[in-house]
Structure formats: structure tokens, C-alpha cells
Amino acid sequence: ELLIVVGIIIIIAAIAIPNLLKARVAANEASAVGSLRAINSAQIGYLQVYPDLGTYACQLSYLGPPLAGGPVNSTASDLIDVQLASGIKSGYSFYMDCTPPSGNGTTGYEVQAAPTGASITGASCGTNNGRCFFTSYTGGVYRLNGPGSSNGSAFSLSPLS
């Protein structure tokens, strides 16, 4: 009887564990998309609070809170939480770059989110670890389709609604 009960528990676990892992990946992906939207909002706030700089923040840490309770300034604007400002949140790593100045002298920004441990330039986007995402100063959040996607070896973007 005990062996039958143990067997039933093993069968239930074999069915439930993959579903729990998929749910965790989906939750991490939703958190990454929400974090990218928060970064977009923070960048707009940064540009409004520091118009004399004429640029978006070029590092995630510039959008985060000041260290040790210091004053809020252009390198610690307190617009996103400390965890997101560190570049790692909910199983995703965030990479932000500034884009070259446009004709009016302002820079843009691009932010990419990849599952922690995955390379944003590698073929790991879209694997079982989760999908990669992208946003920029133009707004909107996109799924970043890695090499080998429908358009050959180049990356492509799929808008999220």
C-alpha cells in the first residue's frame, strides 16, 4: 500500500512540476515587461526633472535611489526601485545603452532584458529560460526574437500589446 501511495505522489509531482516551472517563467516574463515599462516612464520623468542635461539617463543606476540616503540628483534620481536599478530583477538582467545624439542634441536610449545567465546576443532568447524583450526612447515594449527566427540570422522585434 505504501508503494502505491508513493507511486501516486511521484506521478502527481511529474505532472505538476513542469507546469509550475512554466508558470514561473511566465511570471518572470511579465515582470520583465512591467520593468521595461517602468524604465520608459522613469526616463520620461528624468528628462522632465533634468531638462538642462538635455538627455535621458544613460545608466540604470541614474534612475535608481541615492546610496545611503544621499540627496536625489541626476546620477541618483529615485525614479525606479533599487533592485531594478541594479540591473537584475525577477530572473531577468537589464542592459541599457544610450544612442547617439539626434539633430537637436538629445540622446536616446535602448534597454534589453534577457533571462539571467542568457546572452542578449546569443541564441538563448526564446529558450526554456524565457524570452528576451526590448524597449527604447520611441516607446513600446517588444519581444526580441533571437538569431534563427523567421528572418534568418538577424534579430527582429515583435510588438507586445
PDB file of C-alpha atoms in Angstrom:
ATOM      1  CA  GLU A   1       0.000   0.000   0.000  1.00  0.00           C
ATOM      2  CA  LEU A   2       2.781   2.403   0.853  1.00  0.00           C
ATOM      3  CA  LEU A   3       4.424   1.797  -2.525  1.00  0.00           C
ATOM      4  CA  ILE A   4       1.152   2.598  -4.294  1.00  0.00           C
ATOM      5  CA  VAL A   5       0.816   5.890  -2.382  1.00  0.00           C
ATOM      6  CA  VAL A   6       4.449   6.814  -3.148  1.00  0.00           C
ATOM      7  CA  GLY A   7       3.895   5.956  -6.816  1.00  0.00           C
ATOM      8  CA  ILE A   8       0.815   8.169  -6.986  1.00  0.00           C
ATOM      9  CA  ILE A   9       2.714  11.055  -5.379  1.00  0.00           C
ATOM     10  CA  ILE A  10       5.554  10.654  -7.885  1.00  0.00           C
ATOM     11  CA  ILE A  11       3.094  10.689 -10.800  1.00  0.00           C
ATOM     12  CA  ILE A  12       1.367  13.821  -9.483  1.00  0.00           C
ATOM     13  CA  ALA A  13       4.741  15.516  -8.983  1.00  0.00           C
ATOM     14  CA  ALA A  14       5.827  14.589 -12.512  1.00  0.00           C
ATOM     15  CA  ILE A  15       2.712  16.272 -13.867  1.00  0.00           C
ATOM     16  CA  ALA A  16       2.773  19.355 -11.609  1.00  0.00           C
ATOM     17  CA  ILE A  17       6.461  20.360 -11.605  1.00  0.00           C
ATOM     18  CA  PRO A  18       6.756  21.245 -15.336  1.00  0.00           C
ATOM     19  CA  ASN A  19       3.588  23.346 -15.057  1.00  0.00           C
ATOM     20  CA  LEU A  20       4.995  25.174 -12.045  1.00  0.00           C
ATOM     21  CA  LEU A  21       8.232  25.894 -13.920  1.00  0.00           C
ATOM     22  CA  LYS A  22       6.284  27.248 -16.917  1.00  0.00           C
ATOM     23  CA  ALA A  23       4.248  29.440 -14.584  1.00  0.00           C
ATOM     24  CA  ARG A  24       7.420  30.822 -13.012  1.00  0.00           C
ATOM     25  CA  VAL A  25       8.897  31.634 -16.435  1.00  0.00           C
ATOM     26  CA  ALA A  26       5.642  33.362 -17.439  1.00  0.00           C
ATOM     27  CA  ALA A  27       5.630  35.391 -14.213  1.00  0.00           C
ATOM     28  CA  ASN A  28       9.261  36.429 -14.747  1.00  0.00           C
ATOM     29  CA  GLU A  29       8.470  37.464 -18.326  1.00  0.00           C
ATOM     30  CA  ALA A  30       5.518  39.562 -17.155  1.00  0.00           C
ATOM     31  CA  SER A  31       7.733  41.190 -14.537  1.00  0.00           C
ATOM     32  CA  ALA A  32      10.382  41.971 -17.172  1.00  0.00           C
ATOM     33  CA  VAL A  33       7.817  43.641 -19.431  1.00  0.00           C
ATOM     34  CA  GLY A  34       6.482  45.643 -16.474  1.00  0.00           C
ATOM     35  CA  SER A  35      10.027  46.659 -15.561  1.00  0.00           C
ATOM     36  CA  LEU A  36      10.708  47.883 -19.101  1.00  0.00           C
ATOM     37  CA  ARG A  37       7.528  49.971 -18.957  1.00  0.00           C
ATOM     38  CA  ALA A  38       8.667  51.382 -15.607  1.00  0.00           C
ATOM     39  CA  ILE A  39      12.038  52.296 -17.138  1.00  0.00           C
ATOM     40  CA  ASN A  40      10.254  54.099 -20.007  1.00  0.00           C
ATOM     41  CA  SER A  41       8.192  56.100 -17.501  1.00  0.00           C
ATOM     42  CA  ALA A  42      11.277  56.856 -15.407  1.00  0.00           C
ATOM     43  CA  GLN A  43      13.177  58.080 -18.467  1.00  0.00           C
ATOM     44  CA  ILE A  44      10.368  60.499 -19.311  1.00  0.00           C
ATOM     45  CA  GLY A  45      10.407  61.729 -15.717  1.00  0.00           C
ATOM     46  CA  TYR A  46      14.192  62.054 -15.790  1.00  0.00           C
ATOM     47  CA  LEU A  47      14.066  64.184 -18.929  1.00  0.00           C
ATOM     48  CA  GLN A  48      11.452  66.445 -17.325  1.00  0.00           C
ATOM     49  CA  VAL A  49      13.243  66.775 -13.982  1.00  0.00           C
ATOM     50  CA  TYR A  50      16.664  67.422 -15.543  1.00  0.00           C
ATOM     51  CA  PRO A  51      15.876  69.361 -18.751  1.00  0.00           C
ATOM     52  CA  ASP A  52      19.179  71.236 -18.549  1.00  0.00           C
ATOM     53  CA  LEU A  53      21.022  67.967 -19.269  1.00  0.00           C
ATOM     54  CA  GLY A  54      19.017  67.503 -22.474  1.00  0.00           C
ATOM     55  CA  THR A  55      19.491  63.758 -22.333  1.00  0.00           C
ATOM     56  CA  TYR A  56      17.982  60.578 -20.987  1.00  0.00           C
ATOM     57  CA  ALA A  57      19.752  58.670 -18.225  1.00  0.00           C
ATOM     58  CA  CYS A  58      22.484  56.520 -19.747  1.00  0.00           C
ATOM     59  CA  GLN A  59      22.743  54.076 -16.856  1.00  0.00           C
ATOM     60  CA  LEU A  60      20.056  52.263 -14.897  1.00  0.00           C
ATOM     61  CA  SER A  61      21.714  53.369 -11.667  1.00  0.00           C
ATOM     62  CA  TYR A  62      20.995  57.013 -12.605  1.00  0.00           C
ATOM     63  CA  LEU A  63      17.279  56.192 -12.370  1.00  0.00           C
ATOM     64  CA  GLY A  64      17.622  54.466  -9.004  1.00  0.00           C
ATOM     65  CA  PRO A  65      17.625  55.815  -5.454  1.00  0.00           C
ATOM     66  CA  PRO A  66      20.643  57.569  -3.928  1.00  0.00           C
ATOM     67  CA  LEU A  67      23.032  55.468  -1.878  1.00  0.00           C
ATOM     68  CA  ALA A  68      22.948  55.686   1.918  1.00  0.00           C
ATOM     69  CA  GLY A  69      20.116  58.221   1.952  1.00  0.00           C
ATOM     70  CA  GLY A  70      22.057  60.820  -0.028  1.00  0.00           C
ATOM     71  CA  PRO A  71      20.374  63.596  -1.967  1.00  0.00           C
ATOM     72  CA  VAL A  72      18.412  62.982  -5.151  1.00  0.00           C
ATOM     73  CA  ASN A  73      20.328  64.220  -8.188  1.00  0.00           C
ATOM     74  CA  SER A  74      20.923  63.414 -11.863  1.00  0.00           C
ATOM     75  CA  THR A  75      23.020  60.331 -11.014  1.00  0.00           C
ATOM     76  CA  ALA A  76      20.521  59.009  -8.446  1.00  0.00           C
ATOM     77  CA  SER A  77      17.091  60.331  -9.377  1.00  0.00           C
ATOM     78  CA  ASP A  78      14.998  57.837  -7.343  1.00  0.00           C
ATOM     79  CA  LEU A  79      12.609  57.060 -10.219  1.00  0.00           C
ATOM     80  CA  ILE A  80      12.856  53.238 -10.087  1.00  0.00           C
ATOM     81  CA  ASP A  81      13.443  50.788  -7.257  1.00  0.00           C
ATOM     82  CA  VAL A  82      16.919  49.763  -6.165  1.00  0.00           C
ATOM     83  CA  GLN A  83      16.545  46.197  -7.441  1.00  0.00           C
ATOM     84  CA  LEU A  84      15.723  47.306 -10.998  1.00  0.00           C
ATOM     85  CA  ALA A  85      18.451  49.958 -10.847  1.00  0.00           C
ATOM     86  CA  SER A  86      20.948  47.169 -10.113  1.00  0.00           C
ATOM     87  CA  GLY A  87      20.116  45.601 -13.494  1.00  0.00           C
ATOM     88  CA  ILE A  88      18.747  42.281 -12.191  1.00  0.00           C
ATOM     89  CA  LYS A  89      15.128  41.672 -11.229  1.00  0.00           C
ATOM     90  CA  SER A  90      12.834  38.619 -11.197  1.00  0.00           C
ATOM     91  CA  GLY A  91      15.119  36.326 -13.143  1.00  0.00           C
ATOM     92  CA  TYR A  92      15.998  38.916 -15.810  1.00  0.00           C
ATOM     93  CA  SER A  93      19.073  41.033 -16.477  1.00  0.00           C
ATOM     94  CA  PHE A  94      18.578  44.501 -17.924  1.00  0.00           C
ATOM     95  CA  TYR A  95      21.077  46.225 -20.233  1.00  0.00           C
ATOM     96  CA  MET A  96      20.732  49.930 -21.091  1.00  0.00           C
ATOM     97  CA  ASP A  97      22.685  51.912 -23.672  1.00  0.00           C
ATOM     98  CA  CYS A  98      22.444  55.483 -24.843  1.00  0.00           C
ATOM     99  CA  THR A  99      22.016  56.134 -28.526  1.00  0.00           C
ATOM    100  CA  PRO A 100      23.980  58.879 -30.313  1.00  0.00           C
ATOM    101  CA  PRO A 101      22.625  62.434 -30.140  1.00  0.00           C
ATOM    102  CA  SER A 102      19.974  63.354 -32.668  1.00  0.00           C
ATOM    103  CA  GLY A 103      19.856  66.565 -34.676  1.00  0.00           C
ATOM    104  CA  ASN A 104      18.527  68.502 -31.675  1.00  0.00           C
ATOM    105  CA  GLY A 105      21.340  67.269 -29.409  1.00  0.00           C
ATOM    106  CA  THR A 106      19.321  64.858 -27.251  1.00  0.00           C
ATOM    107  CA  THR A 107      20.313  61.251 -26.865  1.00  0.00           C
ATOM    108  CA  GLY A 108      18.009  58.277 -26.918  1.00  0.00           C
ATOM    109  CA  TYR A 109      18.222  55.031 -25.005  1.00  0.00           C
ATOM    110  CA  GLU A 110      17.682  51.334 -25.573  1.00  0.00           C
ATOM    111  CA  VAL A 111      17.002  48.730 -22.896  1.00  0.00           C
ATOM    112  CA  GLN A 112      17.169  44.986 -23.394  1.00  0.00           C
ATOM    113  CA  ALA A 113      16.008  42.355 -20.927  1.00  0.00           C
ATOM    114  CA  ALA A 114      17.306  38.781 -21.074  1.00  0.00           C
ATOM    115  CA  PRO A 115      16.785  35.846 -18.729  1.00  0.00           C
ATOM    116  CA  THR A 116      19.542  35.908 -16.116  1.00  0.00           C
ATOM    117  CA  GLY A 117      22.506  33.903 -17.351  1.00  0.00           C
ATOM    118  CA  ALA A 118      21.466  34.210 -21.005  1.00  0.00           C
ATOM    119  CA  SER A 119      23.369  36.291 -23.511  1.00  0.00           C
ATOM    120  CA  ILE A 120      21.324  39.007 -25.185  1.00  0.00           C
ATOM    121  CA  THR A 121      23.381  38.489 -28.352  1.00  0.00           C
ATOM    122  CA  GLY A 122      23.238  34.710 -28.261  1.00  0.00           C
ATOM    123  CA  ALA A 123      20.649  32.242 -29.384  1.00  0.00           C
ATOM    124  CA  SER A 124      19.314  31.874 -25.840  1.00  0.00           C
ATOM    125  CA  CYS A 125      16.387  34.253 -26.387  1.00  0.00           C
ATOM    126  CA  GLY A 126      13.246  32.202 -26.673  1.00  0.00           C
ATOM    127  CA  THR A 127      14.626  29.119 -24.967  1.00  0.00           C
ATOM    128  CA  ASN A 128      13.064  27.430 -21.956  1.00  0.00           C
ATOM    129  CA  ASN A 129      14.670  30.103 -19.761  1.00  0.00           C
ATOM    130  CA  GLY A 130      12.295  32.730 -21.133  1.00  0.00           C
ATOM    131  CA  ARG A 131      12.103  35.271 -23.908  1.00  0.00           C
ATOM    132  CA  CYS A 132      14.090  38.478 -24.365  1.00  0.00           C
ATOM    133  CA  PHE A 133      12.474  41.922 -24.517  1.00  0.00           C
ATOM    134  CA  PHE A 134      13.410  45.370 -25.802  1.00  0.00           C
ATOM    135  CA  THR A 135      12.298  48.996 -25.416  1.00  0.00           C
ATOM    136  CA  SER A 136      13.685  52.369 -26.412  1.00  0.00           C
ATOM    137  CA  TYR A 137      13.013  56.090 -26.226  1.00  0.00           C
ATOM    138  CA  THR A 138      10.458  55.703 -29.022  1.00  0.00           C
ATOM    139  CA  GLY A 139       8.202  53.862 -26.548  1.00  0.00           C
ATOM    140  CA  GLY A 140       6.612  50.461 -26.641  1.00  0.00           C
ATOM    141  CA  VAL A 141       7.896  47.105 -25.470  1.00  0.00           C
ATOM    142  CA  TYR A 142       8.864  44.405 -27.940  1.00  0.00           C
ATOM    143  CA  ARG A 143       9.788  40.733 -27.817  1.00  0.00           C
ATOM    144  CA  LEU A 144      13.326  40.336 -29.128  1.00  0.00           C
ATOM    145  CA  ASN A 145      13.444  37.374 -31.488  1.00  0.00           C
ATOM    146  CA  GLY A 146      16.912  35.869 -31.497  1.00  0.00           C
ATOM    147  CA  PRO A 147      19.029  34.511 -34.328  1.00  0.00           C
ATOM    148  CA  GLY A 148      17.391  31.751 -36.252  1.00  0.00           C
ATOM    149  CA  SER A 149      13.995  33.423 -36.079  1.00  0.00           C
ATOM    150  CA  SER A 150      11.751  33.864 -39.097  1.00  0.00           C
ATOM    151  CA  ASN A 151      14.005  36.430 -40.766  1.00  0.00           C
ATOM    152  CA  GLY A 152      17.209  34.381 -40.782  1.00  0.00           C
ATOM    153  CA  SER A 153      20.127  35.187 -38.526  1.00  0.00           C
ATOM    154  CA  ALA A 154      19.185  38.782 -37.648  1.00  0.00           C
ATOM    155  CA  PHE A 155      17.251  39.852 -34.585  1.00  0.00           C
ATOM    156  CA  SER A 156      13.710  41.039 -35.118  1.00  0.00           C
ATOM    157  CA  LEU A 157      11.167  42.750 -32.877  1.00  0.00           C
ATOM    158  CA  SER A 158       7.584  41.678 -32.224  1.00  0.00           C
ATOM    159  CA  PRO A 159       5.419  44.348 -30.537  1.00  0.00           C
ATOM    160  CA  LEU A 160       3.590  43.426 -27.362  1.00  0.00           C
ATOM    161  CA  SER A 161       0.086  44.732 -26.899  1.00  0.00           C
TER     162      SER A 161
END
